[in-house]
PDB file of C-alpha atoms and ligand atoms in Angstrom:
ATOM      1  CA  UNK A  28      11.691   7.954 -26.689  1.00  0.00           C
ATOM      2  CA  UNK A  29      13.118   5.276 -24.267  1.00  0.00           C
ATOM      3  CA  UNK A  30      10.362   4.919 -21.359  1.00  0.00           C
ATOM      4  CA  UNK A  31      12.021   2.722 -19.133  1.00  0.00           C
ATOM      5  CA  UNK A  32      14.400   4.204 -16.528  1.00  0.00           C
ATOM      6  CA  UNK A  33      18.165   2.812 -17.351  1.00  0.00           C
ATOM      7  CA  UNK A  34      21.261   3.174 -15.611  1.00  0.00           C
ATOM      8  CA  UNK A  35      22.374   6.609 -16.327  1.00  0.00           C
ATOM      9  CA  UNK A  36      18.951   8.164 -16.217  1.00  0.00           C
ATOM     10  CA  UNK A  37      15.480   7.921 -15.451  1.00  0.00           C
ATOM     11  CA  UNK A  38      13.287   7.456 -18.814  1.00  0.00           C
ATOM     12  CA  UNK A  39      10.409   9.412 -19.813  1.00  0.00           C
ATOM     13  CA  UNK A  40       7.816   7.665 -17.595  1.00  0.00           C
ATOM     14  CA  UNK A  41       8.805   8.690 -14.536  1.00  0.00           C
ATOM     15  CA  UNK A  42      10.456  12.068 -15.589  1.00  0.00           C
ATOM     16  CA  UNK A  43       6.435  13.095 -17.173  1.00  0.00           C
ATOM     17  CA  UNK A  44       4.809  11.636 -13.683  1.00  0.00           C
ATOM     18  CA  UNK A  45       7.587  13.144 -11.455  1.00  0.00           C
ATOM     19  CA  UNK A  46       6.883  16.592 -13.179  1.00  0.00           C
ATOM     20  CA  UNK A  47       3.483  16.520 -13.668  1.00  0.00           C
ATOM     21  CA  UNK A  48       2.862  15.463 -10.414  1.00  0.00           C
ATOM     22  CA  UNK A  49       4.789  17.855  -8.739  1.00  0.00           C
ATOM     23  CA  UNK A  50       3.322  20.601 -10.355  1.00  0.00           C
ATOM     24  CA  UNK A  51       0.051  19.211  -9.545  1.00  0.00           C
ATOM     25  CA  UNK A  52       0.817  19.345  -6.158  1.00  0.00           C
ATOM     26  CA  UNK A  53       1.784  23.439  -5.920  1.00  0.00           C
ATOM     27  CA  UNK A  54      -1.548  23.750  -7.843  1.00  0.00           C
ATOM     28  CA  UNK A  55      -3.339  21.663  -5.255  1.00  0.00           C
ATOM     29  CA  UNK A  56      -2.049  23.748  -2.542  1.00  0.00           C
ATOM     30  CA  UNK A  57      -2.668  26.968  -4.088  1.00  0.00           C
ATOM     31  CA  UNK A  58      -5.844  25.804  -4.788  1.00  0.00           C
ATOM     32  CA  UNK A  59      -6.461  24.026  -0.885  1.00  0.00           C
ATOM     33  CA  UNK A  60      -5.380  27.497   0.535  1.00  0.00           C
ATOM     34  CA  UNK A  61      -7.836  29.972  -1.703  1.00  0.00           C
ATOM     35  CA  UNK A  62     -10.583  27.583  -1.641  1.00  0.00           C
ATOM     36  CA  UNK A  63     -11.380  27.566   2.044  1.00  0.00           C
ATOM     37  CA  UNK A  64     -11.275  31.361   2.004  1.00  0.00           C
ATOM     38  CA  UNK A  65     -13.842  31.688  -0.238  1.00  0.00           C
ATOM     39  CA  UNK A  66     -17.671  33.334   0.700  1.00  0.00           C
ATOM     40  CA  UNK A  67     -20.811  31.000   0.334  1.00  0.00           C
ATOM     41  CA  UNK A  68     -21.971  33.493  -2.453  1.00  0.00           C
ATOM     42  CA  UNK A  69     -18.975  32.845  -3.842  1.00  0.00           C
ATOM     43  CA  UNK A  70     -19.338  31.534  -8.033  1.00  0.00           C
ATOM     44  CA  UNK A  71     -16.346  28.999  -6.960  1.00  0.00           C
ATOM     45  CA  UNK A  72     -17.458  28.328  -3.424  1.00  0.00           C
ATOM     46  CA  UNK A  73     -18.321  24.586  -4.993  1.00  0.00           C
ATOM     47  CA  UNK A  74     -16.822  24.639  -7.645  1.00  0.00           C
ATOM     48  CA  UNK A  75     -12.847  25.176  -6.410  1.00  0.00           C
ATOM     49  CA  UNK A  76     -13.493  21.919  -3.522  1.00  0.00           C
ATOM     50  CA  UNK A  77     -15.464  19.734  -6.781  1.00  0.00           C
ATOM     51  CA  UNK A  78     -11.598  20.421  -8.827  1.00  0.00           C
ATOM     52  CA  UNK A  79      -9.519  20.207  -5.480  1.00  0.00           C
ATOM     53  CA  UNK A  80     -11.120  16.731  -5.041  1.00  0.00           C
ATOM     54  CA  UNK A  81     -11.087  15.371  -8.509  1.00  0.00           C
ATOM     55  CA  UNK A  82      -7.790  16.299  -9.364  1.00  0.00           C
ATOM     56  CA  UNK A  83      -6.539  14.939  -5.918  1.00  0.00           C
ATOM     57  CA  UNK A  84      -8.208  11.894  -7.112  1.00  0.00           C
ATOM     58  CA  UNK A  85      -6.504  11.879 -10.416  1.00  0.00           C
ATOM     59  CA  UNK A  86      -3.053  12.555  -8.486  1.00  0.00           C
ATOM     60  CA  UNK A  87      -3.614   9.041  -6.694  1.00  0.00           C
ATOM     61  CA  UNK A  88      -3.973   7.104 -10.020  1.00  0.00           C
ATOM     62  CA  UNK A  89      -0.954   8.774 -11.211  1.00  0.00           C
ATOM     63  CA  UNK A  90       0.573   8.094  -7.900  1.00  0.00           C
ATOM     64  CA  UNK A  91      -0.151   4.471  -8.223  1.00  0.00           C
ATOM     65  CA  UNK A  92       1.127   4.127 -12.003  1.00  0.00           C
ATOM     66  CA  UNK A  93       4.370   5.657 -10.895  1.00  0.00           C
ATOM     67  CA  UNK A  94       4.922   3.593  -7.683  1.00  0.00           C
ATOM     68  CA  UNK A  95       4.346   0.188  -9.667  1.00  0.00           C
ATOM     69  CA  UNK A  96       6.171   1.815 -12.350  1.00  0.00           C
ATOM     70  CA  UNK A  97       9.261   2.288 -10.190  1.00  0.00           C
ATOM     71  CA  UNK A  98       8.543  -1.371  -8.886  1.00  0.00           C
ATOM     72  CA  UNK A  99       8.941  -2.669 -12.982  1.00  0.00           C
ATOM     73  CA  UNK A 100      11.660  -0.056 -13.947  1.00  0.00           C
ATOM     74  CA  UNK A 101      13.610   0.747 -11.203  1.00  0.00           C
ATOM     75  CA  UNK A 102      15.380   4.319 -10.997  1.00  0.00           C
ATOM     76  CA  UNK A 103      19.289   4.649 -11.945  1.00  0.00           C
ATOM     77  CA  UNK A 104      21.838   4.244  -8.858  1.00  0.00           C
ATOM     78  CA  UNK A 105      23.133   6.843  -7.316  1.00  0.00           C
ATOM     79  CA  UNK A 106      25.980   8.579  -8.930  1.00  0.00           C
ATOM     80  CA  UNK A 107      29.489   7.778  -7.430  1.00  0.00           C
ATOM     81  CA  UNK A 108      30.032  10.883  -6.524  1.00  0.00           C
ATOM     82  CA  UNK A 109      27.628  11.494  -4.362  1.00  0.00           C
ATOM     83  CA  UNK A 110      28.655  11.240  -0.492  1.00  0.00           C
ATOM     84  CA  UNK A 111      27.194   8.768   1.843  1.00  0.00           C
ATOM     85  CA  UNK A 112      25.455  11.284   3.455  1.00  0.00           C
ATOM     86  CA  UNK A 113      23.469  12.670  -0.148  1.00  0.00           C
ATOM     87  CA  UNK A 114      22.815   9.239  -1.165  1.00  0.00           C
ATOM     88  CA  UNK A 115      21.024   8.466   2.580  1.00  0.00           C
ATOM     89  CA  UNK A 116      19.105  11.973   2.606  1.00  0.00           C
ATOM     90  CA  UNK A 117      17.624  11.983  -0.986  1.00  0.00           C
ATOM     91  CA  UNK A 118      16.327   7.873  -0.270  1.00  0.00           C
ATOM     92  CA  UNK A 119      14.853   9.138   3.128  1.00  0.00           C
ATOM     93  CA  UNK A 120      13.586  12.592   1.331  1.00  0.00           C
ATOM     94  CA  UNK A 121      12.046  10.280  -1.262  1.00  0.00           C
ATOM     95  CA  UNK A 122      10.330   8.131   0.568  1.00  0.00           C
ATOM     96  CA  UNK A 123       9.247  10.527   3.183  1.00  0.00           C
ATOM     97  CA  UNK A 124       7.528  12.725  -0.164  1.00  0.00           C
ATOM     98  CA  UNK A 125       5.629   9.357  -1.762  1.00  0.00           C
ATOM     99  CA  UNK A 126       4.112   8.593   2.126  1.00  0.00           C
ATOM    100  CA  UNK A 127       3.217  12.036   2.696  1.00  0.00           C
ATOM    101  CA  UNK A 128       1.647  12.767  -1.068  1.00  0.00           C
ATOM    102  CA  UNK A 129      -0.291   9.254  -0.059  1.00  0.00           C
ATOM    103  CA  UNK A 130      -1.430  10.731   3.312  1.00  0.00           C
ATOM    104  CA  UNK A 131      -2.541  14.284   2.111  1.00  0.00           C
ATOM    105  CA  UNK A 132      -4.689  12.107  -0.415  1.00  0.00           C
ATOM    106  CA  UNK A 133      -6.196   9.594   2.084  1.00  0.00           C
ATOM    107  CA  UNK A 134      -6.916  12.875   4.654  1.00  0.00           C
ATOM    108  CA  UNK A 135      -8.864  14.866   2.005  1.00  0.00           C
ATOM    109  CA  UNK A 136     -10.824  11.814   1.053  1.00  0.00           C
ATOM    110  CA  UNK A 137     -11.662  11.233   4.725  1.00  0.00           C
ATOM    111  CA  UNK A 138     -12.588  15.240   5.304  1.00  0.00           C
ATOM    112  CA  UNK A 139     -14.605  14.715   2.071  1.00  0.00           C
ATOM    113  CA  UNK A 140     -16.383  11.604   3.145  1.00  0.00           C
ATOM    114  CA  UNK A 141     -16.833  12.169   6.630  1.00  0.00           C
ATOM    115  CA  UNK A 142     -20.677  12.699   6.105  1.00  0.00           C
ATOM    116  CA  UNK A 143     -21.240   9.932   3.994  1.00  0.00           C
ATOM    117  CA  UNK A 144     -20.739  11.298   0.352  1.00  0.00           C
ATOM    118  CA  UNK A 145     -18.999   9.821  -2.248  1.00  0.00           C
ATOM    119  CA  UNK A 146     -15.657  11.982  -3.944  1.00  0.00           C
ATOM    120  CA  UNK A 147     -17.014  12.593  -7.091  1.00  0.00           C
ATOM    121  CA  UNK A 148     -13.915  12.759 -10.102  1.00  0.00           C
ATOM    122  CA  UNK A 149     -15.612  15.481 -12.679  1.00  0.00           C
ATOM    123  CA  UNK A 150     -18.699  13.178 -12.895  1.00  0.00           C
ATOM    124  CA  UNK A 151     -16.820  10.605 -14.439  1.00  0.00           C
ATOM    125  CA  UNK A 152     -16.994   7.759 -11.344  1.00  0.00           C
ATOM    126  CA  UNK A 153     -17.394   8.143  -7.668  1.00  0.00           C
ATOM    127  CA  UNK A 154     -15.283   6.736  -4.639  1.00  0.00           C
ATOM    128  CA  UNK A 155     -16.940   5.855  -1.904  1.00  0.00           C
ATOM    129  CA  UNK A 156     -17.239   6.764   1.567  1.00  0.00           C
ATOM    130  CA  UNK A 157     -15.765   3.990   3.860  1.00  0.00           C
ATOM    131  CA  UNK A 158     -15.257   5.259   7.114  1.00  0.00           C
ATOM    132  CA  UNK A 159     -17.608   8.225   7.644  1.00  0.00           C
ATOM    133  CA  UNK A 160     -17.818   9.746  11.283  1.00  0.00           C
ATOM    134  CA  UNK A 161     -19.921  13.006  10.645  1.00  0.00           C
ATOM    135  CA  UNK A 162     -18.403  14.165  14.312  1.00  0.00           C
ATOM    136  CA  UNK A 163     -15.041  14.903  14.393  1.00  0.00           C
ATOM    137  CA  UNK A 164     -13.384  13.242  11.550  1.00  0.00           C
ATOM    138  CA  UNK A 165     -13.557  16.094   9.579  1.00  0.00           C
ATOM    139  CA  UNK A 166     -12.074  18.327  11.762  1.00  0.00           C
ATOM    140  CA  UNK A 167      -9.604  16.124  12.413  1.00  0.00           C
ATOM    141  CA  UNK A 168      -8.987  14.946   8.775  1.00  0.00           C
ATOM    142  CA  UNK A 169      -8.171  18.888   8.079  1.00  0.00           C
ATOM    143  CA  UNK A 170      -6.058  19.895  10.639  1.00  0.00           C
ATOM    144  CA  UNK A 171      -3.596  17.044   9.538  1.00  0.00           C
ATOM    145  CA  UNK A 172      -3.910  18.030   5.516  1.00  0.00           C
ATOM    146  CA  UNK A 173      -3.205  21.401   6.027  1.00  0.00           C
ATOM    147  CA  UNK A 174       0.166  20.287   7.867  1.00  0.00           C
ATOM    148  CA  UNK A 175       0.697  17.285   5.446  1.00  0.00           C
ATOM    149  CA  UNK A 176       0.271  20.461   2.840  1.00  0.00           C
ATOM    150  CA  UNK A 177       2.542  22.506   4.453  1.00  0.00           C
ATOM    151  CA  UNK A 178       5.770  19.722   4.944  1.00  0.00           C
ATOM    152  CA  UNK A 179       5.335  18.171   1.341  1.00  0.00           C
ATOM    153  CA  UNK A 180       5.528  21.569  -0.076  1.00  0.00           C
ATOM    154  CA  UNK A 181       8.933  22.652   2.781  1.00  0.00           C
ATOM    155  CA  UNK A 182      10.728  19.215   1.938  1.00  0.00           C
ATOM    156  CA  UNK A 183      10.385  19.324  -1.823  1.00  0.00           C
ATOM    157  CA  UNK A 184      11.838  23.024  -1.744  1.00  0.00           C
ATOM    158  CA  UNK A 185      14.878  21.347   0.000  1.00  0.00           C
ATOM    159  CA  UNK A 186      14.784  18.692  -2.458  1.00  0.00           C
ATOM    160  CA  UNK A 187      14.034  21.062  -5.338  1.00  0.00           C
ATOM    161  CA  UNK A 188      17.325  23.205  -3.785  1.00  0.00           C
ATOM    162  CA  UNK A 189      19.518  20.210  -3.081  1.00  0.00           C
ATOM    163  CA  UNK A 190      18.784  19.246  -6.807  1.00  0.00           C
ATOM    164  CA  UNK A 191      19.878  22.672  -8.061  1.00  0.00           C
ATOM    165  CA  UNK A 192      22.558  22.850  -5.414  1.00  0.00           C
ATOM    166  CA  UNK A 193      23.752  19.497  -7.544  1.00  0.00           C
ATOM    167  CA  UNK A 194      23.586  20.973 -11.098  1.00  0.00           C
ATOM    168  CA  UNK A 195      25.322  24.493 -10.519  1.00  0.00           C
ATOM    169  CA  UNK A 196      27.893  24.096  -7.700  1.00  0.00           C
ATOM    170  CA  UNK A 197      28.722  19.929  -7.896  1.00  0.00           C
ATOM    171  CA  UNK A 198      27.735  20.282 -11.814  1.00  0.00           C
ATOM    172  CA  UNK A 199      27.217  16.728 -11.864  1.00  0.00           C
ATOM    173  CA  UNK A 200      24.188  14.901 -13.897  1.00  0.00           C
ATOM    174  CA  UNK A 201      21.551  14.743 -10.886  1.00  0.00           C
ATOM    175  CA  UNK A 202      19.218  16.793 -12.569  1.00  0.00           C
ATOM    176  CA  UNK A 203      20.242  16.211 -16.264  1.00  0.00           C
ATOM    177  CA  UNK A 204      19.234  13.210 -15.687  1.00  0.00           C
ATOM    178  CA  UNK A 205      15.415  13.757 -13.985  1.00  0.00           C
ATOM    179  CA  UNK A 206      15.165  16.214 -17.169  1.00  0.00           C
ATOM    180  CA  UNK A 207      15.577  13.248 -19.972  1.00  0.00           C
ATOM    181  CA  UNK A 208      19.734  13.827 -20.599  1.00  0.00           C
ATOM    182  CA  UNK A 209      21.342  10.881 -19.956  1.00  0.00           C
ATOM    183  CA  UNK A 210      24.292  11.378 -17.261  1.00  0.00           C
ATOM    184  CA  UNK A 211      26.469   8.698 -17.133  1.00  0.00           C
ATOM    185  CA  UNK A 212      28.220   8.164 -14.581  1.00  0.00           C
ATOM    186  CA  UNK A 213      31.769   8.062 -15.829  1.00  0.00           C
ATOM    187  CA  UNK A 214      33.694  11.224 -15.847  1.00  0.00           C
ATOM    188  CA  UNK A 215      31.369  12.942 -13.336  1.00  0.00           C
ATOM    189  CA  UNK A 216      33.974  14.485 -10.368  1.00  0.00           C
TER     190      UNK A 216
HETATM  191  C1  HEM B 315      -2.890  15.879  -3.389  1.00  0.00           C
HETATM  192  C2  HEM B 315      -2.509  16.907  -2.782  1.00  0.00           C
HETATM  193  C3  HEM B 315      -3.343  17.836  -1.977  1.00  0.00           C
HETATM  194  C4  HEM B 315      -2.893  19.023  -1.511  1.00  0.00           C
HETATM  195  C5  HEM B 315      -1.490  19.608  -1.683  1.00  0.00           C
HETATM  196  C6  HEM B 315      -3.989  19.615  -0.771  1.00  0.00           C
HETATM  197  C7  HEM B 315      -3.908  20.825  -0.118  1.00  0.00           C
HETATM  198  C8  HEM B 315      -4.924  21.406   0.591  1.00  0.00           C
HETATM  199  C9  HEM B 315      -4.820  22.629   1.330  1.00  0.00           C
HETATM  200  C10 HEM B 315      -3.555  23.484   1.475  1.00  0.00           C
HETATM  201  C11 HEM B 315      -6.024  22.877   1.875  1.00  0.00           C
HETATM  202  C12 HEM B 315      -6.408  24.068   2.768  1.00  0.00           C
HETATM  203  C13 HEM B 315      -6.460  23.600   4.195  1.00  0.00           C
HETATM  204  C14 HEM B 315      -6.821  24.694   5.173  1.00  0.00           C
HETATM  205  O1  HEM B 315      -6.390  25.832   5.002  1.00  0.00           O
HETATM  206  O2  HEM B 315      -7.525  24.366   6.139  1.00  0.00           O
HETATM  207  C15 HEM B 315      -6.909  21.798   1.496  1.00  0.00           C
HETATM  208  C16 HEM B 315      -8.243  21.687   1.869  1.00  0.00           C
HETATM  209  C17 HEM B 315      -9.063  20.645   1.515  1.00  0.00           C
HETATM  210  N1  HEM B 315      -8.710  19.526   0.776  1.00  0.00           N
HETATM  211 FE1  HEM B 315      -6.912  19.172  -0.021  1.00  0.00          FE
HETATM  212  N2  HEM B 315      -5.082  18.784  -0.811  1.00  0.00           N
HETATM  213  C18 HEM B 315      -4.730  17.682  -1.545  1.00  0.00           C
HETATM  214  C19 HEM B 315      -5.542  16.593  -1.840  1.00  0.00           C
HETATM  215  C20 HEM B 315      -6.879  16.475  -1.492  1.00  0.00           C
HETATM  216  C21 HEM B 315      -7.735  15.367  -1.822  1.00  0.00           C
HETATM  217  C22 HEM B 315      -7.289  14.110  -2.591  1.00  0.00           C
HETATM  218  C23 HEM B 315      -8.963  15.631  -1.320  1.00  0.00           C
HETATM  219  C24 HEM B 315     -10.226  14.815  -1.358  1.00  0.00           C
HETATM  220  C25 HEM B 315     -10.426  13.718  -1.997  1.00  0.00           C
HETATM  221  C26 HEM B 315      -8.884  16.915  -0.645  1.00  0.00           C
HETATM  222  C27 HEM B 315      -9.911  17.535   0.005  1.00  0.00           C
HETATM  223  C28 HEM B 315      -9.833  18.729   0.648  1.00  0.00           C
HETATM  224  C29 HEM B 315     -10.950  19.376   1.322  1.00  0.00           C
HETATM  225  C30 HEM B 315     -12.365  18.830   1.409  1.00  0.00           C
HETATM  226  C31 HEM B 315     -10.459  20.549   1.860  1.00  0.00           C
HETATM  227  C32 HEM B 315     -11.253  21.602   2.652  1.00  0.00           C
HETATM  228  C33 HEM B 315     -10.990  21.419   4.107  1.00  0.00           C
HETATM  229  C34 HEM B 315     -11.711  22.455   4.918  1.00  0.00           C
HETATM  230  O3  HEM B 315     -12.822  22.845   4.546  1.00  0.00           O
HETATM  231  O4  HEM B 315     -11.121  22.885   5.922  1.00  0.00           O
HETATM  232  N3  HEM B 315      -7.596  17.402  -0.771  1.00  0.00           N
HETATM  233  N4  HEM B 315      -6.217  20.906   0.716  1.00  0.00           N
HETATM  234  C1  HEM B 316       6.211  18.737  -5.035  1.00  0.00           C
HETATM  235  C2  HEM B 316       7.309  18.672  -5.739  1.00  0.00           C
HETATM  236  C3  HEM B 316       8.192  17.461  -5.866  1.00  0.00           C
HETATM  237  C4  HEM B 316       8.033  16.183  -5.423  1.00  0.00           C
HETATM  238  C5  HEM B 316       6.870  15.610  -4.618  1.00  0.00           C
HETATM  239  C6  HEM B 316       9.193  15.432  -5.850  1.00  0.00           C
HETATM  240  C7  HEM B 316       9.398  14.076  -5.575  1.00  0.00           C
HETATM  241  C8  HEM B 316      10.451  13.328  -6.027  1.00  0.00           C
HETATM  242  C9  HEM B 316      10.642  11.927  -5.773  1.00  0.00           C
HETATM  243  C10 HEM B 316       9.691  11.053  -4.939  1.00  0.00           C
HETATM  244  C11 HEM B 316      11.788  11.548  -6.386  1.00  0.00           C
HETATM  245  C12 HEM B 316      12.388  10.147  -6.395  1.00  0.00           C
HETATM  246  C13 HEM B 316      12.028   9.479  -7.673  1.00  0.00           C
HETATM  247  C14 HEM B 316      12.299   7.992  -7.612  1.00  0.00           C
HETATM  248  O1  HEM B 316      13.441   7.600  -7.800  1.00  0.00           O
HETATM  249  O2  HEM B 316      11.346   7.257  -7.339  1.00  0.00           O
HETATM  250  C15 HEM B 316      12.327  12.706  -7.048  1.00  0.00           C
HETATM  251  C16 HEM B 316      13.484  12.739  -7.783  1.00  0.00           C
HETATM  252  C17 HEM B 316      14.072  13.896  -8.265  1.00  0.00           C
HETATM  253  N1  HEM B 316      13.553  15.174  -8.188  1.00  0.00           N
HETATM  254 FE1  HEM B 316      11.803  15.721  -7.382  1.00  0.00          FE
HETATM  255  N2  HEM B 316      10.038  16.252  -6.548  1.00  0.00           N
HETATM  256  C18 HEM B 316       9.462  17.502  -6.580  1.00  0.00           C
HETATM  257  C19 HEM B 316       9.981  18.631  -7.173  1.00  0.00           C
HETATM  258  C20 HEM B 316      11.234  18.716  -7.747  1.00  0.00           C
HETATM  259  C21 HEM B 316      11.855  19.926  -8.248  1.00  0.00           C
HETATM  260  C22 HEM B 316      11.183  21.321  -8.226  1.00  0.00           C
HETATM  261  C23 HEM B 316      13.092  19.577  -8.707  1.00  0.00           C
HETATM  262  C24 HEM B 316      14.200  20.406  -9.320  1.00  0.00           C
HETATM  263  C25 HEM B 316      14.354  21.686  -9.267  1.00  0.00           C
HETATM  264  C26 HEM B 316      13.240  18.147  -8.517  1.00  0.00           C
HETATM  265  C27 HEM B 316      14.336  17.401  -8.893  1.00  0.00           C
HETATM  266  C28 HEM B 316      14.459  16.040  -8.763  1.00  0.00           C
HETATM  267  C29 HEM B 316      15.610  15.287  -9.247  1.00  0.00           C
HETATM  268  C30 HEM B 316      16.842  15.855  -9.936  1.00  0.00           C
HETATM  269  C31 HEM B 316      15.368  13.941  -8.932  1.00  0.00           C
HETATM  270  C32 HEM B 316      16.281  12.741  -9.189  1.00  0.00           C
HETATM  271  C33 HEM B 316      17.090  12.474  -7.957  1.00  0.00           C
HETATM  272  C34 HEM B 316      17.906  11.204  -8.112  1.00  0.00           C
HETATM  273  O3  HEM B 316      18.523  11.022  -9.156  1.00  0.00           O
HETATM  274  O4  HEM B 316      17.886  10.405  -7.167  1.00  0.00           O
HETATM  275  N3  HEM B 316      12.101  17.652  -7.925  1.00  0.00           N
HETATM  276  N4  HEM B 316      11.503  13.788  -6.804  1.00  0.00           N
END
């Protein structure tokens, strides 16, 4: 097992949190979508919002651990052959995908504290409410998840696609090495 990212690919740290968290995140938004279609009388009507919250809560730990894990092991370089134009688009698609996975986080605690209550993670420990506006932060709060929802999920297609786009038409090691295979950079057109 090497952990720690190197120079010719990223270790198994960061490849577990950048695919568990990433799956998370389609769950979450499968989960955010059916959720707020659900009746009162509904058996998950609580339920589906108790998960939605606690695993969103989980998702910011994990969040955390990975950003001060990139801070202590930072990711390999960018391959040579990648243009100028690849190597400025994936920094500004990564960065844009950690501050909007922090935003959708911080909106659904503020819809979820706007009346006062602590986020509750399974019963396990509570976060509390800070800024809690019963009048229109909710609203508010909502209207700008469901859009952070929507662009995390379109941008990490086009990452997902630019990734693949990288593996079977450049067949270089862009993905090889997000999936533990070290790619080094030598030999790579
Ligand atoms: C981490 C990624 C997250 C994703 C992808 C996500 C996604 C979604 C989506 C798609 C909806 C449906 C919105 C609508 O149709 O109006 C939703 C609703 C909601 N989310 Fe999240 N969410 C996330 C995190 C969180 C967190 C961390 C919390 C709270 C701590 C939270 C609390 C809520 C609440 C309370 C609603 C219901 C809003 C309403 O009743 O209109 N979400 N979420
Ligand atoms: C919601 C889903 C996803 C999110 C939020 C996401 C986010 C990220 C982020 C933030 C990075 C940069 C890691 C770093 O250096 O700090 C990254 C790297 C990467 N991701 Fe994703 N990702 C997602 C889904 C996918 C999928 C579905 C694929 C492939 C089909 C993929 C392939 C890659 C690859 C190959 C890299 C490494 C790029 C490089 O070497 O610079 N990702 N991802």
């Amino acid at each position: 097992m090497q952990w720690r990212n190197s120079k010719d690919r990223y270790g198994h740290l960061a490849i577990l949190l950048h695919w568990i968290i990433a799956i998370t995140l389609y769950g979450m938004f499968g989960l955010g979508l059916w959720m707020v279609t659900l009746g009162y009388y509904d058996s998950w009507y609580h339920k589906a919002p108790e998960l939605h919250k606690s695993i969103g809560i989980l998702l910011l730990l994990a969040m955390i651990i990975r950003v001060v894990w990139r801070w202590i092991s930072p990711p390999p370089p960018a391959l040579s052959s990648w243009s100028h134009f690849t190597r400025i688009s994936a920094a500004v698609a990564h960065i844009l995908l950690y501050l909007l996975i922090f935003a959708i986080i911080f909106t659904g605690y503020l819809i979820s504290t706007a009346d006062g209550k602590p986020v509750s993670v399974f019963g396990w420990f509570e976060v509390p409410a800070t800024f809690s506006d019963a009048g229109a932060q909710a609203d508010l709060a909502g209207e700008i998840h469901l859009w952070l929802a929507w662009s995390i999920v379109l941008l990490s297609v086009a990452h997902a696609l630019a990734a693949l786009k990288h593996h079977f038409i450049n067949k270089d090691g862009t993905l090889r090495r997000m999936m533990g295979k070290p790619s080094p950079d030598h030999g790579v057109k």
